[in-house]
Amino acid sequence: MMKLYGTSLSPFVRKVLVVLAEKGVEVQHVPLRFHDPDPRFQAASPLGKIPALDDDGFLLADSSAIIHYLERKHPEPAMLPAGAQDLGRAIWFDELGDTELFPVLIKPFVQRVMRPKMMNQPCDEAVVAKCIGEELPRLYDYLEGQIDGDFLVGGTFGLADISVATSFHNLRLAGETVDAGRWPRLAAYVTGILERPSFRTAIAARQG
């Protein structure tokens, strides 16, 4: 059976779990943390990053790479659009989620959850305040202008929505949500995506 390595606390592992749930693909979820010494995990992810996949001996790391692999092997339902423009936008939003949203959205989670509960270190609320007050608004403003309906690309749920929404669950775990008064479309969008059955399944998956 296919194995997926990585704790569901990771937004990147969550991306793959959502795709697997949407496609109805059975998987053995092994909720390891990054850099875990497990030799099977290390073989699948030589840099120690999560998620990593072992599909009957085929080893692959990185959430986007894994999702593109799954899209070819299990094409229905499609998580990537067929049209050139929609495909380009979907890949853009995947990149935005991974490289722009994640590093900022994760800061409150690191400070309020990881540091005190997993690292035995104090929370720095100044970092959280700067993130919420100065760093996230520009990203929220952009997303507010991109949302026109339930989904970001082509009127259909897919990789763009998964990649953009996944880190917002970690923001929730840190006790923060999008201000619906200031960003009403984004707030409603995030709530709708995170309540999707596949996201609920991924969020409920084992953390470790």
Coordinates of C-alpha atoms in Angstrom, one line a residue:
M1 CA 0.0 0.0 0.0
M2 CA 1.1 3.6 -0.6
K3 CA 2.7 5.3 2.4
L4 CA 2.7 9.0 3.1
Y5 CA 5.2 10.2 5.7
G6 CA 4.6 13.4 7.7
T7 CA 2.5 14.8 10.6
S8 CA -0.8 16.3 9.6
L9 CA 0.2 19.4 11.5
S10 CA 2.3 20.3 8.5
P11 CA 0.4 22.4 5.9
F12 CA 2.4 20.5 3.2
V13 CA 1.5 17.1 4.4
R14 CA -2.1 18.3 4.6
K15 CA -2.0 19.3 1.0
V16 CA -1.3 15.7 -0.1
L17 CA -3.8 14.2 2.4
V18 CA -6.5 16.4 0.9
V19 CA -5.7 15.3 -2.6
L20 CA -5.7 11.7 -1.6
A21 CA -9.1 12.1 0.1
E22 CA -10.5 13.9 -2.9
K23 CA -9.3 11.1 -5.2
G24 CA -10.3 8.3 -2.9
V25 CA -6.8 6.8 -2.8
E26 CA -6.0 4.5 0.1
V27 CA -2.8 5.4 1.9
Q28 CA -1.0 4.3 5.0
H29 CA -0.3 7.6 6.8
V30 CA 2.9 7.6 8.9
P31 CA 2.9 10.8 10.9
L32 CA 6.6 11.5 11.3
R33 CA 8.1 14.9 12.0
F34 CA 10.7 16.4 9.7
H35 CA 14.2 15.0 9.9
D36 CA 12.9 11.9 11.6
P37 CA 15.7 9.2 11.7
D38 CA 13.4 6.5 10.4
P39 CA 15.4 4.9 7.5
R40 CA 12.4 4.3 5.3
F41 CA 11.5 8.0 5.6
Q42 CA 15.1 9.1 5.0
A43 CA 15.2 7.0 1.9
A44 CA 12.1 8.7 0.5
S45 CA 13.2 12.2 1.6
P46 CA 17.0 12.5 1.7
L47 CA 16.7 16.1 2.9
G48 CA 14.5 15.1 5.8
K49 CA 11.5 17.2 4.7
I50 CA 7.9 16.3 4.8
P51 CA 5.8 15.0 3.2
A52 CA 7.5 12.0 1.5
L53 CA 5.8 9.3 -0.5
D54 CA 6.6 5.6 -0.9
D55 CA 4.3 4.1 -3.6
D56 CA 5.3 0.5 -3.8
G57 CA 9.0 1.4 -3.9
F58 CA 8.7 4.6 -5.9
L59 CA 10.0 7.3 -3.6
L60 CA 9.2 11.0 -3.9
A61 CA 9.4 14.1 -1.6
D62 CA 7.8 17.6 -1.8
S63 CA 4.1 18.2 -1.7
S64 CA 3.7 19.7 -5.1
A65 CA 5.8 17.0 -6.8
I66 CA 3.8 14.3 -5.0
I67 CA 0.5 15.9 -6.1
H68 CA 1.6 16.2 -9.7
Y69 CA 2.5 12.5 -9.6
L70 CA -0.9 11.6 -8.0
E71 CA -2.7 13.7 -10.7
R72 CA -1.1 11.6 -13.4
K73 CA -1.6 8.2 -11.7
H74 CA -5.1 8.9 -10.4
P75 CA -6.5 11.6 -12.8
E76 CA -10.1 11.7 -11.5
P77 CA -11.3 14.0 -10.1
A78 CA -8.8 16.4 -11.6
M79 CA -7.0 18.7 -9.2
L80 CA -5.4 20.7 -12.0
P81 CA -7.3 22.4 -14.8
A82 CA -6.9 21.5 -18.5
G83 CA -6.9 25.0 -20.0
A84 CA -3.6 26.8 -20.4
Q85 CA -4.5 29.9 -18.6
D86 CA -6.3 28.1 -15.7
L87 CA -3.3 25.7 -15.4
G88 CA -0.9 28.7 -15.2
R89 CA -3.0 30.3 -12.5
A90 CA -3.3 27.1 -10.5
I91 CA 0.5 26.6 -10.5
W92 CA 0.9 30.3 -9.5
F93 CA -1.4 29.9 -6.5
D94 CA 0.4 26.7 -5.5
E95 CA 3.6 28.6 -5.5
L96 CA 2.0 31.5 -3.7
G97 CA 0.8 29.2 -1.0
D98 CA 4.1 27.4 -0.5
T99 CA 6.5 30.3 -0.7
E100 CA 4.6 33.5 0.3
L101 CA 1.6 32.5 2.4
F102 CA 3.1 29.7 4.4
P103 CA 6.2 31.5 5.8
V104 CA 3.9 34.3 7.2
L105 CA 0.8 32.4 8.2
I106 CA 2.9 29.9 10.2
K107 CA 4.5 32.5 12.5
P108 CA 1.6 32.6 15.1
F109 CA 1.5 28.8 15.1
V110 CA 5.3 28.6 15.7
Q111 CA 5.1 31.1 18.5
R112 CA 1.9 30.0 20.3
V113 CA 1.9 26.3 19.6
M114 CA 5.3 24.9 18.6
R115 CA 7.6 26.9 20.9
P116 CA 5.7 26.4 24.2
K117 CA 4.3 22.9 23.5
M118 CA 7.0 21.2 21.4
M119 CA 10.2 23.1 22.0
N120 CA 9.8 24.2 25.6
Q121 CA 10.5 27.8 24.7
P122 CA 8.5 31.0 25.4
C123 CA 6.1 32.6 22.9
D124 CA 7.2 35.9 21.5
E125 CA 3.9 37.8 21.1
A126 CA 5.8 40.7 19.4
V127 CA 6.4 38.4 16.5
V128 CA 2.7 37.5 16.4
A129 CA 1.6 41.1 16.6
K130 CA 3.9 42.2 13.7
C131 CA 2.7 39.2 11.6
I132 CA -1.0 40.0 12.2
G133 CA -0.8 43.7 12.0
E134 CA 1.9 44.3 9.3
E135 CA 2.8 41.2 7.3
L136 CA -0.5 39.4 6.6
P137 CA -2.6 42.4 5.5
R138 CA -0.8 42.8 2.2
L139 CA -1.3 39.1 1.4
Y140 CA -5.0 39.3 2.5
D141 CA -5.5 42.4 0.3
Y142 CA -4.2 40.5 -2.7
L143 CA -6.3 37.4 -2.1
E144 CA -9.4 39.5 -1.4
G145 CA -9.1 40.8 -4.9
Q146 CA -8.6 37.4 -6.4
I147 CA -11.6 35.6 -5.0
D148 CA -14.7 35.7 -7.1
G149 CA -16.9 32.7 -6.0
D150 CA -16.2 29.5 -4.1
F151 CA -13.0 28.6 -5.8
L152 CA -9.9 30.4 -7.2
V153 CA -9.5 28.9 -10.6
G154 CA -12.1 27.8 -13.2
G155 CA -15.0 27.5 -10.8
T156 CA -13.8 24.2 -9.6
F157 CA -12.0 23.0 -6.4
G158 CA -8.4 22.1 -7.1
L159 CA -4.7 22.5 -6.2
A160 CA -4.9 26.3 -6.1
D161 CA -7.5 26.2 -3.3
I162 CA -5.6 23.4 -1.4
S163 CA -2.3 25.3 -1.5
V164 CA -3.8 28.7 -0.5
A165 CA -6.0 27.4 2.3
T166 CA -3.9 24.8 4.0
S167 CA -1.8 27.1 6.2
F168 CA -4.9 28.9 7.4
H169 CA -5.7 25.9 9.6
N170 CA -2.4 26.4 11.4
L171 CA -3.4 30.1 11.9
R172 CA -6.6 28.8 13.5
L173 CA -4.7 26.5 15.8
A174 CA -2.8 29.6 17.0
G175 CA -6.2 31.3 17.8
E176 CA -6.3 33.7 14.9
T177 CA -8.7 34.0 11.9
V178 CA -9.2 36.3 9.0
D179 CA -11.1 39.5 10.0
A180 CA -14.4 39.1 8.1
G181 CA -15.1 42.8 8.5
R182 CA -12.0 43.8 6.6
W183 CA -11.7 40.9 4.2
P184 CA -15.2 39.4 3.9
R185 CA -14.5 37.4 0.7
L186 CA -11.3 35.8 2.0
A187 CA -12.8 35.0 5.4
A188 CA -15.8 33.2 3.8
Y189 CA -13.5 31.5 1.2
V190 CA -11.1 30.1 3.9
T191 CA -14.0 28.9 6.0
G192 CA -15.7 27.1 3.1
I193 CA -12.5 25.4 1.9
L194 CA -11.4 24.2 5.4
E195 CA -14.9 22.8 6.0
R196 CA -14.7 20.7 2.8
P197 CA -14.9 16.9 3.7
S198 CA -11.4 16.2 2.3
F199 CA -9.9 19.0 4.4
R200 CA -11.8 17.8 7.5
T201 CA -10.4 14.3 6.9
A202 CA -6.9 15.7 6.5
I203 CA -7.1 17.8 9.6
A204 CA -8.3 14.8 11.6
A205 CA -5.4 12.7 10.4
R206 CA -2.8 11.7 13.0
Q207 CA -0.4 14.4 14.1
G208 CA 2.3 12.1 15.5

